[in-house]
Amino acid sequence: MIIGGKRSSAEFPYKNSSSLSIRLLIYLFFFLSGAASLIYQILWTRQFIPVFGNSSYAITVVLVAFMAGLGLGSWFFGRYADRHRNRLLLYSIIEAGVALSAFIIPLILSLLKKIMPIFFSSLAESILLISIIRFTFSFMILFLPSFLMGGTLPVLSRYCIDELKFVSHRLSLLYGLNTLGAAAGVFGAGFFLIETFGLSGTNSVAIALNLFIAGTMFFIWFLREKKGEKVHLKEKEPAKKKNLEKESSLGQPDLGGLRKVILSIAIITGFTSLSLEILWTRYMFFRIPSTPYSFSSILGVFLICLGIGSLLYRLLFASRKNQVLILAFILILIGPLTLTMLHVASKLAISYGLRFLPFFFINPSSFLWEKVQSINIAAITIFVPAVFIGITFPILCKIFTQNIKKVGGSIGKLYAVNTVGSIAGSFLPVFVLIPLLGIRLSFLLTALFISAAGLGLIFILQKGHKIIRTVQAFASLFIL
């Protein structure tokens, strides 16, 4: 709408206090949405065990189906959000769909619990066929809710980002808060909700969160539609020539080539993050007493670190130039930091047992001790490298997103590709690396792989610039 030759504030909803309130609500709700999503993942892992048996198998199946749905959902809804204007309404529908799916899944599992033993008894001799059937059923059951969850980040990013210069700041805040919410969901479900309310009650809590978010977002969309206000941002396309000149001054390849490189790096970071999560989990089970809280502790700490990393990127790196070079440095450092903190945690565990920071003040006879003892060594081992891993996704999105009209599609595509790497990372350590190499060599190989990716990125950027050659030499010496 043009009034007096100027655009109205409705076209730029973050220019007024009402729209600022909406943005703050979006950040809050995306935190809660992340919490609900991981509550579901913890619940589904436990609910699948009576139906399909074998807890490690249930965890793997839920993880793979969950990530596959997230990846496909982000790719689909990212492209969809770029073409459609009512993104708050779309987000409301997605959250309502997640709630409906989560309500139906326990009913389906209850039915399968009665049918599966009879069905599997006729296939007792075909272990491979049983495994295929288990995975197929699991994937079909979990696909819809995880598919919908995958759409939330690109849809909200498309709504919140109206200029390319805001990609790094707003995307990192959305992703960071959502991941911290996911950590809250893990700790809440694993430490408190399931014990207090049971599986069914905890599921109801998560459903209530989704419905609350969906209802509030729909109400906001409806009110603004009724007032005739536009609830989307007016995109402002920057001057392409100026941007291209800036990019070329950094010694980067052409934009098309750079985007292909970034997609490859996204696969590598996805693979590395899940591989390290699994390796850390296996390592912790040898270092700490096995308790009902072990898995939730490791996953929760890992997610907290990813969220902190994303927020640190916003504070420290989002406004800086040379984003590709920063990414390369981060990738190079992840490897040695992983190995260093692994060694430090081992020494601390040997010297002090489990009684070291951050929980040295808790009495072992306290009821809190069992819940926090598994967090001790996990926090020391995981924190630093996982924070660096958390920086990688927002910086990848910043580099990859080159067109304001395709923000949703760019973020959705990058998230989907990253998820492909994560799926590979959930399988390869369990079935290949650990059986063949053991945990320590698997850590070493994974650390070298991610650092080599950073060195490779610097090599691609190198076009005779002395500074880049110096960085490459320094990084090589650092790893050695």
Short mmCIF file of C-alpha atoms in Angstrom, two decimals:
data_model
loop_
_atom_site.label_atom_id
_atom_site.label_comp_id
_atom_site.label_asym_id
_atom_site.label_seq_id
_atom_site.Cartn_x
_atom_site.Cartn_y
_atom_site.Cartn_z
CA MET A 1 0.00 0.00 0.00
CA ILE A 2 1.37 3.45 -0.95
CA ILE A 3 0.28 6.45 1.11
CA GLY A 4 1.47 9.90 0.11
CA GLY A 5 4.18 8.44 -2.08
CA LYS A 6 5.61 6.37 0.80
CA ARG A 7 5.20 2.75 1.76
CA SER A 8 2.93 2.14 4.72
CA SER A 9 4.23 0.56 7.90
CA ALA A 10 2.17 -2.56 7.18
CA GLU A 11 4.61 -3.44 4.42
CA PHE A 12 7.45 -3.29 6.91
CA PRO A 13 5.96 -4.92 9.99
CA TYR A 14 9.14 -4.72 12.06
CA LYS A 15 9.14 -0.92 11.89
CA ASN A 16 6.45 -0.59 14.58
CA SER A 17 5.92 -1.86 18.11
CA SER A 18 3.07 -4.18 17.12
CA SER A 19 5.24 -6.04 14.63
CA LEU A 20 8.16 -6.11 17.04
CA SER A 21 5.86 -7.86 19.50
CA ILE A 22 4.98 -10.41 16.82
CA ARG A 23 8.63 -11.07 16.15
CA LEU A 24 9.31 -11.59 19.87
CA LEU A 25 6.35 -13.97 20.00
CA ILE A 26 7.76 -15.88 17.04
CA TYR A 27 11.09 -16.29 18.84
CA LEU A 28 9.35 -17.47 22.01
CA PHE A 29 7.05 -19.85 20.15
CA PHE A 30 9.90 -21.29 18.11
CA PHE A 31 11.69 -22.07 21.38
CA LEU A 32 8.55 -23.87 22.62
CA SER A 33 8.14 -25.61 19.26
CA GLY A 34 11.67 -26.99 19.56
CA ALA A 35 10.87 -28.25 23.05
CA ALA A 36 7.73 -30.02 21.85
CA SER A 37 9.58 -31.62 18.92
CA LEU A 38 12.23 -33.24 21.11
CA ILE A 39 9.66 -34.30 23.70
CA TYR A 40 8.02 -36.24 20.88
CA GLN A 41 11.33 -37.78 19.81
CA ILE A 42 12.03 -39.01 23.36
CA LEU A 43 8.47 -40.32 23.65
CA TRP A 44 8.51 -42.09 20.30
CA THR A 45 11.80 -43.78 21.13
CA ARG A 46 10.26 -45.24 24.29
CA GLN A 47 6.92 -46.06 22.68
CA PHE A 48 8.54 -47.94 19.81
CA ILE A 49 10.41 -50.37 22.08
CA PRO A 50 7.32 -52.44 23.13
CA VAL A 51 6.18 -52.58 19.50
CA PHE A 52 9.43 -53.28 17.66
CA GLY A 53 11.73 -54.41 20.51
CA ASN A 54 15.46 -53.69 20.97
CA SER A 55 16.02 -50.20 22.40
CA SER A 56 19.09 -49.47 20.23
CA TYR A 57 17.10 -50.39 17.13
CA ALA A 58 14.19 -48.20 18.26
CA ILE A 59 16.53 -45.24 18.81
CA THR A 60 18.11 -45.69 15.36
CA VAL A 61 14.77 -46.07 13.57
CA VAL A 62 13.22 -43.06 15.27
CA LEU A 63 16.33 -40.97 14.61
CA VAL A 64 16.51 -41.85 10.90
CA ALA A 65 12.77 -41.45 10.28
CA PHE A 66 12.75 -38.21 12.26
CA MET A 67 15.67 -36.70 10.34
CA ALA A 68 14.41 -37.88 6.95
CA GLY A 69 11.08 -36.20 7.60
CA LEU A 70 12.78 -33.01 8.80
CA GLY A 71 14.92 -32.84 5.67
CA LEU A 72 12.10 -33.43 3.20
CA GLY A 73 9.79 -31.07 5.09
CA SER A 74 12.33 -28.26 5.10
CA TRP A 75 12.95 -28.65 1.37
CA PHE A 76 9.22 -28.72 0.50
CA PHE A 77 7.98 -25.97 2.80
CA GLY A 78 10.95 -23.72 2.06
CA ARG A 79 10.02 -23.64 -1.62
CA TYR A 80 6.33 -23.37 -0.77
CA ALA A 81 6.88 -20.40 1.56
CA ASP A 82 8.72 -18.49 -1.18
CA ARG A 83 5.63 -18.69 -3.41
CA HIS A 84 2.92 -17.96 -0.85
CA ARG A 85 2.34 -14.86 1.25
CA ASN A 86 0.31 -16.06 4.26
CA ARG A 87 3.29 -17.50 6.12
CA LEU A 88 1.92 -16.99 9.62
CA LEU A 89 -1.18 -18.94 8.60
CA LEU A 90 1.02 -21.63 7.07
CA TYR A 91 3.06 -21.88 10.26
CA SER A 92 -0.14 -22.13 12.31
CA ILE A 93 -1.37 -24.99 10.11
CA ILE A 94 1.97 -26.79 10.42
CA GLU A 95 1.92 -26.63 14.23
CA ALA A 96 -1.69 -27.83 14.32
CA GLY A 97 -0.77 -30.70 11.99
CA VAL A 98 2.08 -31.74 14.29
CA ALA A 99 -0.33 -31.79 17.25
CA LEU A 100 -2.86 -33.91 15.35
CA SER A 101 -0.19 -36.39 14.22
CA ALA A 102 1.19 -36.68 17.74
CA PHE A 103 -2.30 -37.46 19.02
CA ILE A 104 -2.79 -40.25 16.46
CA ILE A 105 0.63 -41.95 16.74
CA PRO A 106 0.06 -43.57 20.19
CA LEU A 107 -3.23 -45.00 18.91
CA ILE A 108 -1.47 -46.54 15.90
CA LEU A 109 1.32 -47.95 18.07
CA SER A 110 -1.22 -49.43 20.48
CA LEU A 111 -2.84 -51.27 17.58
CA LEU A 112 0.50 -52.41 16.16
CA LYS A 113 1.55 -53.71 19.58
CA LYS A 114 -1.23 -56.28 19.30
CA ILE A 115 -0.68 -57.14 15.64
CA MET A 116 3.11 -57.20 15.29
CA PRO A 117 3.89 -60.29 17.45
CA ILE A 118 1.45 -62.38 15.41
CA PHE A 119 2.77 -60.96 12.16
CA PHE A 120 6.44 -61.48 13.05
CA SER A 121 5.89 -65.04 14.29
CA SER A 122 5.17 -66.12 10.72
CA LEU A 123 8.45 -64.53 9.57
CA ALA A 124 10.67 -65.78 12.38
CA GLU A 125 13.28 -67.18 10.02
CA SER A 126 13.67 -64.03 7.92
CA ILE A 127 15.50 -61.48 10.06
CA LEU A 128 16.21 -59.22 7.08
CA LEU A 129 12.56 -59.13 6.05
CA ILE A 130 11.47 -58.39 9.61
CA SER A 131 13.96 -55.51 9.79
CA ILE A 132 12.71 -54.07 6.50
CA ILE A 133 9.09 -54.29 7.66
CA ARG A 134 9.95 -52.67 11.00
CA PHE A 135 11.72 -49.78 9.33
CA THR A 136 8.94 -49.29 6.75
CA PHE A 137 6.22 -49.15 9.40
CA SER A 138 8.31 -46.85 11.59
CA PHE A 139 9.07 -44.50 8.73
CA MET A 140 5.42 -44.32 7.66
CA ILE A 141 4.25 -43.60 11.20
CA LEU A 142 6.77 -40.86 11.94
CA PHE A 143 7.05 -39.28 8.52
CA LEU A 144 4.12 -36.85 8.68
CA PRO A 145 4.88 -35.14 12.02
CA SER A 146 8.61 -34.88 11.31
CA PHE A 147 7.86 -33.65 7.76
CA LEU A 148 5.74 -30.87 9.24
CA MET A 149 8.36 -30.03 11.88
CA GLY A 150 10.97 -29.68 9.16
CA GLY A 151 8.94 -26.90 7.56
CA THR A 152 8.94 -24.58 10.56
CA LEU A 153 12.45 -23.09 10.19
CA PRO A 154 12.28 -22.15 6.48
CA VAL A 155 8.72 -20.82 6.82
CA LEU A 156 9.53 -18.57 9.78
CA SER A 157 12.84 -17.55 8.22
CA ARG A 158 10.97 -16.53 5.07
CA TYR A 159 8.59 -14.45 7.16
CA CYS A 160 11.24 -12.79 9.33
CA ILE A 161 13.92 -11.99 6.75
CA ASP A 162 13.20 -9.07 4.41
CA GLU A 163 16.78 -8.21 3.41
CA LEU A 164 19.83 -10.37 2.75
CA LYS A 165 21.78 -8.50 5.41
CA PHE A 166 19.37 -9.90 8.03
CA VAL A 167 19.88 -13.56 7.08
CA SER A 168 22.74 -14.09 9.50
CA HIS A 169 21.20 -12.25 12.46
CA ARG A 170 17.61 -13.48 12.29
CA LEU A 171 18.31 -17.01 11.05
CA SER A 172 20.93 -17.61 13.76
CA LEU A 173 18.53 -16.35 16.42
CA LEU A 174 15.67 -18.53 15.18
CA TYR A 175 17.86 -21.61 14.86
CA GLY A 176 19.63 -21.01 18.17
CA LEU A 177 16.43 -20.53 20.17
CA ASN A 178 14.75 -23.51 18.51
CA THR A 179 17.74 -25.71 19.34
CA LEU A 180 17.86 -24.49 22.94
CA GLY A 181 14.15 -25.24 23.13
CA ALA A 182 14.88 -28.73 21.83
CA ALA A 183 17.42 -29.17 24.65
CA ALA A 184 14.80 -28.02 27.16
CA GLY A 185 12.43 -30.62 25.72
CA VAL A 186 15.02 -33.37 26.09
CA PHE A 187 15.79 -32.52 29.72
CA GLY A 188 12.14 -31.88 30.53
CA ALA A 189 10.92 -35.18 29.10
CA GLY A 190 13.88 -37.30 30.17
CA PHE A 191 14.24 -35.94 33.70
CA PHE A 192 10.82 -34.78 34.81
CA LEU A 193 7.75 -35.01 32.58
CA ILE A 194 7.70 -38.76 31.88
CA GLU A 195 8.36 -39.56 35.55
CA THR A 196 5.60 -37.20 36.66
CA PHE A 197 2.91 -37.54 34.00
CA GLY A 198 3.78 -40.79 32.23
CA LEU A 199 4.07 -41.26 28.47
CA SER A 200 0.46 -40.31 27.72
CA GLY A 201 0.50 -37.24 29.96
CA THR A 202 3.81 -36.03 28.53
CA ASN A 203 2.43 -36.46 25.02
CA SER A 204 -0.54 -34.30 26.04
CA VAL A 205 1.82 -31.58 27.32
CA ALA A 206 3.64 -31.45 23.98
CA ILE A 207 0.37 -31.46 22.04
CA ALA A 208 -0.88 -28.58 24.19
CA LEU A 209 2.26 -26.59 23.34
CA ASN A 210 1.73 -27.11 19.61
CA LEU A 211 -1.96 -26.21 19.80
CA PHE A 212 -1.21 -23.09 21.85
CA ILE A 213 1.34 -21.94 19.26
CA ALA A 214 -0.98 -22.78 16.36
CA GLY A 215 -3.96 -21.02 17.92
CA THR A 216 -2.05 -17.86 18.81
CA MET A 217 -0.41 -17.57 15.38
CA PHE A 218 -3.76 -18.11 13.67
CA PHE A 219 -5.37 -15.45 15.88
CA ILE A 220 -2.64 -12.93 15.02
CA TRP A 221 -2.93 -13.71 11.31
CA PHE A 222 -6.74 -13.41 11.45
CA LEU A 223 -6.69 -10.05 13.25
CA ARG A 224 -4.21 -8.54 10.83
CA GLU A 225 -6.11 -9.88 7.83
CA LYS A 226 -9.30 -8.42 9.24
CA LYS A 227 -7.60 -5.03 9.57
CA GLY A 228 -6.34 -5.31 6.02
CA GLU A 229 -2.70 -5.40 7.07
CA LYS A 230 -0.11 -7.38 5.21
CA VAL A 231 1.47 -10.01 7.46
CA HIS A 232 4.50 -10.60 5.30
CA LEU A 233 7.60 -8.59 4.75
CA LYS A 234 8.31 -6.54 1.68
CA GLU A 235 11.56 -7.86 0.30
CA LYS A 236 14.27 -5.45 -0.70
CA GLU A 237 16.66 -6.79 -3.31
CA PRO A 238 20.18 -5.42 -2.88
CA ALA A 239 22.24 -4.12 -5.75
CA LYS A 240 23.62 -7.24 -7.37
CA LYS A 241 26.69 -5.68 -8.92
CA LYS A 242 27.85 -4.26 -5.64
CA ASN A 243 27.42 -7.59 -3.90
CA LEU A 244 29.20 -9.48 -6.64
CA GLU A 245 32.12 -7.08 -6.42
CA LYS A 246 32.33 -7.66 -2.68
CA GLU A 247 32.19 -11.42 -3.11
CA SER A 248 34.91 -11.44 -5.74
CA SER A 249 37.14 -9.30 -3.55
CA LEU A 250 37.19 -12.10 -1.00
CA GLY A 251 38.89 -14.47 -3.39
CA GLN A 252 35.76 -16.63 -3.67
CA PRO A 253 34.66 -18.65 -6.69
CA ASP A 254 31.64 -17.58 -8.71
CA LEU A 255 28.34 -17.68 -6.85
CA GLY A 256 27.12 -20.82 -8.61
CA GLY A 257 30.31 -22.68 -7.79
CA LEU A 258 30.33 -21.36 -4.24
CA ARG A 259 26.79 -22.61 -3.61
CA LYS A 260 27.77 -26.11 -4.76
CA VAL A 261 30.74 -26.07 -2.41
CA ILE A 262 28.53 -24.93 0.47
CA LEU A 263 26.07 -27.76 -0.18
CA SER A 264 28.96 -30.21 0.03
CA ILE A 265 30.13 -28.65 3.29
CA ALA A 266 26.56 -28.89 4.63
CA ILE A 267 26.57 -32.65 4.01
CA ILE A 268 29.96 -32.97 5.71
CA THR A 269 28.92 -30.96 8.78
CA GLY A 270 25.69 -32.94 9.09
CA PHE A 271 27.61 -36.20 8.87
CA THR A 272 30.25 -35.06 11.35
CA SER A 273 27.80 -33.71 13.93
CA LEU A 274 25.75 -36.94 14.09
CA SER A 275 28.84 -39.14 13.95
CA LEU A 276 30.38 -37.27 16.86
CA GLU A 277 27.10 -37.36 18.80
CA ILE A 278 26.96 -41.15 18.45
CA LEU A 279 30.66 -41.57 19.24
CA TRP A 280 30.32 -39.33 22.29
CA THR A 281 27.29 -41.35 23.41
CA ARG A 282 29.18 -44.65 23.12
CA TYR A 283 32.20 -43.14 24.83
CA MET A 284 30.11 -41.82 27.75
CA PHE A 285 28.54 -45.21 28.37
CA PHE A 286 32.04 -46.50 29.14
CA ARG A 287 32.91 -43.52 31.33
CA ILE A 288 29.78 -42.93 33.40
CA PRO A 289 27.36 -45.26 35.18
CA SER A 290 24.43 -46.18 33.00
CA THR A 291 21.30 -44.49 34.32
CA PRO A 292 17.86 -43.76 32.86
CA TYR A 293 19.13 -40.23 32.28
CA SER A 294 22.33 -41.00 30.34
CA PHE A 295 20.90 -40.70 26.82
CA SER A 296 18.87 -37.58 27.64
CA SER A 297 21.90 -35.96 29.29
CA ILE A 298 24.20 -36.42 26.31
CA LEU A 299 21.59 -35.37 23.74
CA GLY A 300 20.51 -32.39 25.86
CA VAL A 301 24.07 -31.13 26.36
CA PHE A 302 24.78 -31.53 22.65
CA LEU A 303 21.69 -29.50 21.69
CA ILE A 304 22.49 -26.77 24.22
CA CYS A 305 25.93 -26.43 22.68
CA LEU A 306 24.50 -26.21 19.16
CA GLY A 307 22.10 -23.48 20.28
CA ILE A 308 24.85 -21.54 22.04
CA GLY A 309 27.02 -21.83 18.93
CA SER A 310 24.29 -20.35 16.75
CA LEU A 311 23.77 -17.44 19.15
CA LEU A 312 27.52 -16.86 19.43
CA TYR A 313 27.69 -16.63 15.65
CA ARG A 314 25.09 -13.88 15.80
CA LEU A 315 27.09 -11.97 18.41
CA LEU A 316 30.61 -12.46 17.07
CA PHE A 317 30.60 -13.25 13.36
CA ALA A 318 27.28 -12.34 11.72
CA SER A 319 28.35 -8.81 10.76
CA ARG A 320 31.87 -9.67 9.66
CA LYS A 321 33.15 -9.95 6.12
CA ASN A 322 34.99 -13.01 4.80
CA GLN A 323 32.25 -15.39 5.94
CA VAL A 324 33.66 -18.27 3.89
CA LEU A 325 37.08 -17.85 5.47
CA ILE A 326 35.50 -17.80 8.94
CA LEU A 327 33.65 -21.01 8.07
CA ALA A 328 36.90 -22.64 6.99
CA PHE A 329 38.58 -21.70 10.28
CA ILE A 330 35.66 -23.09 12.29
CA LEU A 331 35.75 -26.40 10.40
CA ILE A 332 39.51 -26.72 10.86
CA LEU A 333 39.27 -26.12 14.61
CA ILE A 334 36.47 -28.63 15.26
CA GLY A 335 38.78 -31.61 14.71
CA PRO A 336 41.60 -30.77 17.15
CA LEU A 337 39.14 -29.37 19.70
CA THR A 338 37.21 -32.65 19.65
CA LEU A 339 40.33 -34.71 20.31
CA THR A 340 41.71 -32.26 22.89
CA MET A 341 38.53 -32.13 24.98
CA LEU A 342 38.21 -35.91 24.79
CA HIS A 343 41.67 -36.17 26.33
CA VAL A 344 40.93 -33.49 28.95
CA ALA A 345 37.68 -35.18 30.00
CA SER A 346 39.45 -38.53 30.33
CA LYS A 347 42.12 -37.00 32.58
CA LEU A 348 39.52 -35.25 34.73
CA ALA A 349 37.48 -38.42 35.07
CA ILE A 350 40.56 -40.38 36.14
CA SER A 351 41.74 -37.70 38.59
CA TYR A 352 38.44 -36.63 40.12
CA GLY A 353 35.91 -39.25 39.08
CA LEU A 354 32.59 -37.58 38.43
CA ARG A 355 33.10 -34.89 41.07
CA PHE A 356 34.26 -31.94 38.99
CA LEU A 357 32.65 -28.83 37.59
CA PRO A 358 29.91 -27.88 36.98
CA PHE A 359 28.25 -30.09 39.62
CA PHE A 360 30.94 -30.50 42.28
CA PHE A 361 28.64 -28.91 44.90
CA ILE A 362 25.97 -31.64 44.78
CA ASN A 363 26.07 -34.27 47.51
CA PRO A 364 26.28 -37.82 46.07
CA SER A 365 23.52 -38.86 48.46
CA SER A 366 21.20 -36.19 47.04
CA PHE A 367 18.33 -37.23 44.81
CA LEU A 368 19.78 -34.87 42.18
CA TRP A 369 23.05 -36.78 41.94
CA GLU A 370 21.79 -39.57 39.69
CA LYS A 371 20.30 -37.01 37.33
CA VAL A 372 23.33 -34.76 37.03
CA GLN A 373 26.27 -37.17 37.28
CA SER A 374 25.88 -38.09 33.62
CA ILE A 375 25.92 -34.39 32.66
CA ASN A 376 29.32 -33.76 34.29
CA ILE A 377 31.65 -35.53 31.92
CA ALA A 378 29.30 -34.98 28.97
CA ALA A 379 29.52 -31.21 29.40
CA ILE A 380 33.31 -31.20 29.62
CA THR A 381 33.77 -33.53 26.65
CA ILE A 382 31.18 -32.09 24.30
CA PHE A 383 30.88 -28.39 25.06
CA VAL A 384 33.67 -26.70 23.12
CA PRO A 385 33.61 -28.70 19.84
CA ALA A 386 29.80 -28.82 19.81
CA VAL A 387 29.58 -25.04 20.17
CA PHE A 388 31.81 -24.71 17.12
CA ILE A 389 29.58 -27.17 15.25
CA GLY A 390 26.60 -24.98 16.20
CA ILE A 391 28.21 -22.02 14.44
CA THR A 392 28.39 -23.83 11.11
CA PHE A 393 24.70 -23.99 10.13
CA PRO A 394 23.87 -20.25 10.34
CA ILE A 395 27.10 -19.32 8.57
CA LEU A 396 26.32 -21.84 5.81
CA CYS A 397 22.87 -20.28 5.42
CA LYS A 398 24.38 -16.80 5.28
CA ILE A 399 26.74 -17.77 2.46
CA PHE A 400 24.25 -19.93 0.56
CA THR A 401 21.32 -17.48 0.56
CA GLN A 402 21.91 -15.11 -2.37
CA ASN A 403 18.36 -14.11 -3.36
CA ILE A 404 15.90 -12.50 -0.96
CA LYS A 405 12.97 -13.93 -2.92
CA LYS A 406 14.28 -17.45 -2.34
CA VAL A 407 15.20 -17.29 1.34
CA GLY A 408 12.84 -20.11 2.27
CA GLY A 409 13.97 -22.36 -0.55
CA SER A 410 17.66 -21.71 0.13
CA ILE A 411 17.43 -22.42 3.86
CA GLY A 412 15.14 -25.39 3.26
CA LYS A 413 17.48 -26.89 0.67
CA LEU A 414 20.53 -26.40 2.86
CA TYR A 415 18.76 -27.92 5.87
CA ALA A 416 17.66 -30.89 3.77
CA VAL A 417 21.17 -31.52 2.46
CA ASN A 418 22.57 -31.17 5.97
CA THR A 419 20.05 -33.78 7.11
CA VAL A 420 21.21 -36.21 4.41
CA GLY A 421 24.67 -36.02 5.96
CA SER A 422 23.15 -36.49 9.42
CA ILE A 423 21.37 -39.66 8.32
CA ALA A 424 24.65 -41.06 7.00
CA GLY A 425 26.31 -40.02 10.25
CA SER A 426 23.77 -41.96 12.28
CA PHE A 427 24.54 -45.21 10.42
CA LEU A 428 28.23 -45.22 9.53
CA PRO A 429 29.74 -45.05 13.04
CA VAL A 430 27.48 -47.82 14.36
CA PHE A 431 27.79 -50.27 11.48
CA VAL A 432 31.22 -49.46 10.00
CA LEU A 433 33.57 -47.23 11.98
CA ILE A 434 33.24 -48.62 15.50
CA PRO A 435 33.20 -52.32 14.48
CA LEU A 436 36.27 -51.87 12.25
CA LEU A 437 38.30 -49.19 14.03
CA GLY A 438 37.04 -48.91 17.57
CA ILE A 439 35.90 -45.71 19.26
CA ARG A 440 39.24 -43.89 19.54
CA LEU A 441 40.26 -44.32 15.91
CA SER A 442 36.70 -43.45 14.86
CA PHE A 443 37.03 -40.17 16.76
CA LEU A 444 40.37 -39.52 15.09
CA LEU A 445 39.07 -40.23 11.58
CA THR A 446 35.95 -38.09 12.06
CA ALA A 447 38.00 -35.21 13.47
CA LEU A 448 40.45 -35.36 10.58
CA PHE A 449 37.55 -35.48 8.11
CA ILE A 450 35.92 -32.25 9.30
CA SER A 451 39.26 -30.42 9.56
CA ALA A 452 40.22 -31.62 6.07
CA ALA A 453 36.95 -30.13 4.81
CA GLY A 454 38.04 -26.76 6.21
CA LEU A 455 41.44 -27.05 4.56
CA GLY A 456 39.77 -28.04 1.30
CA LEU A 457 37.56 -24.97 1.49
CA ILE A 458 40.62 -22.75 1.91
CA PHE A 459 42.26 -24.48 -1.04
CA ILE A 460 39.20 -23.74 -3.20
CA LEU A 461 39.26 -20.09 -2.12
CA GLN A 462 42.97 -19.73 -2.84
CA LYS A 463 43.63 -17.51 -5.84
CA GLY A 464 47.12 -16.31 -5.15
CA HIS A 465 46.29 -14.33 -2.03
CA LYS A 466 49.17 -14.47 0.42
CA ILE A 467 46.89 -14.29 3.43
CA ILE A 468 45.02 -17.42 2.40
CA ARG A 469 48.24 -19.32 1.74
CA THR A 470 49.46 -18.29 5.17
CA VAL A 471 46.22 -19.43 6.80
CA GLN A 472 46.45 -22.78 5.06
CA ALA A 473 50.02 -23.33 6.22
CA PHE A 474 49.14 -22.33 9.78
CA ALA A 475 46.10 -24.61 9.85
CA SER A 476 48.15 -27.55 8.57
CA LEU A 477 50.72 -27.07 11.32
CA PHE A 478 47.97 -26.70 13.93
CA ILE A 479 46.41 -30.04 13.01
CA LEU A 480 49.77 -31.83 12.88
#
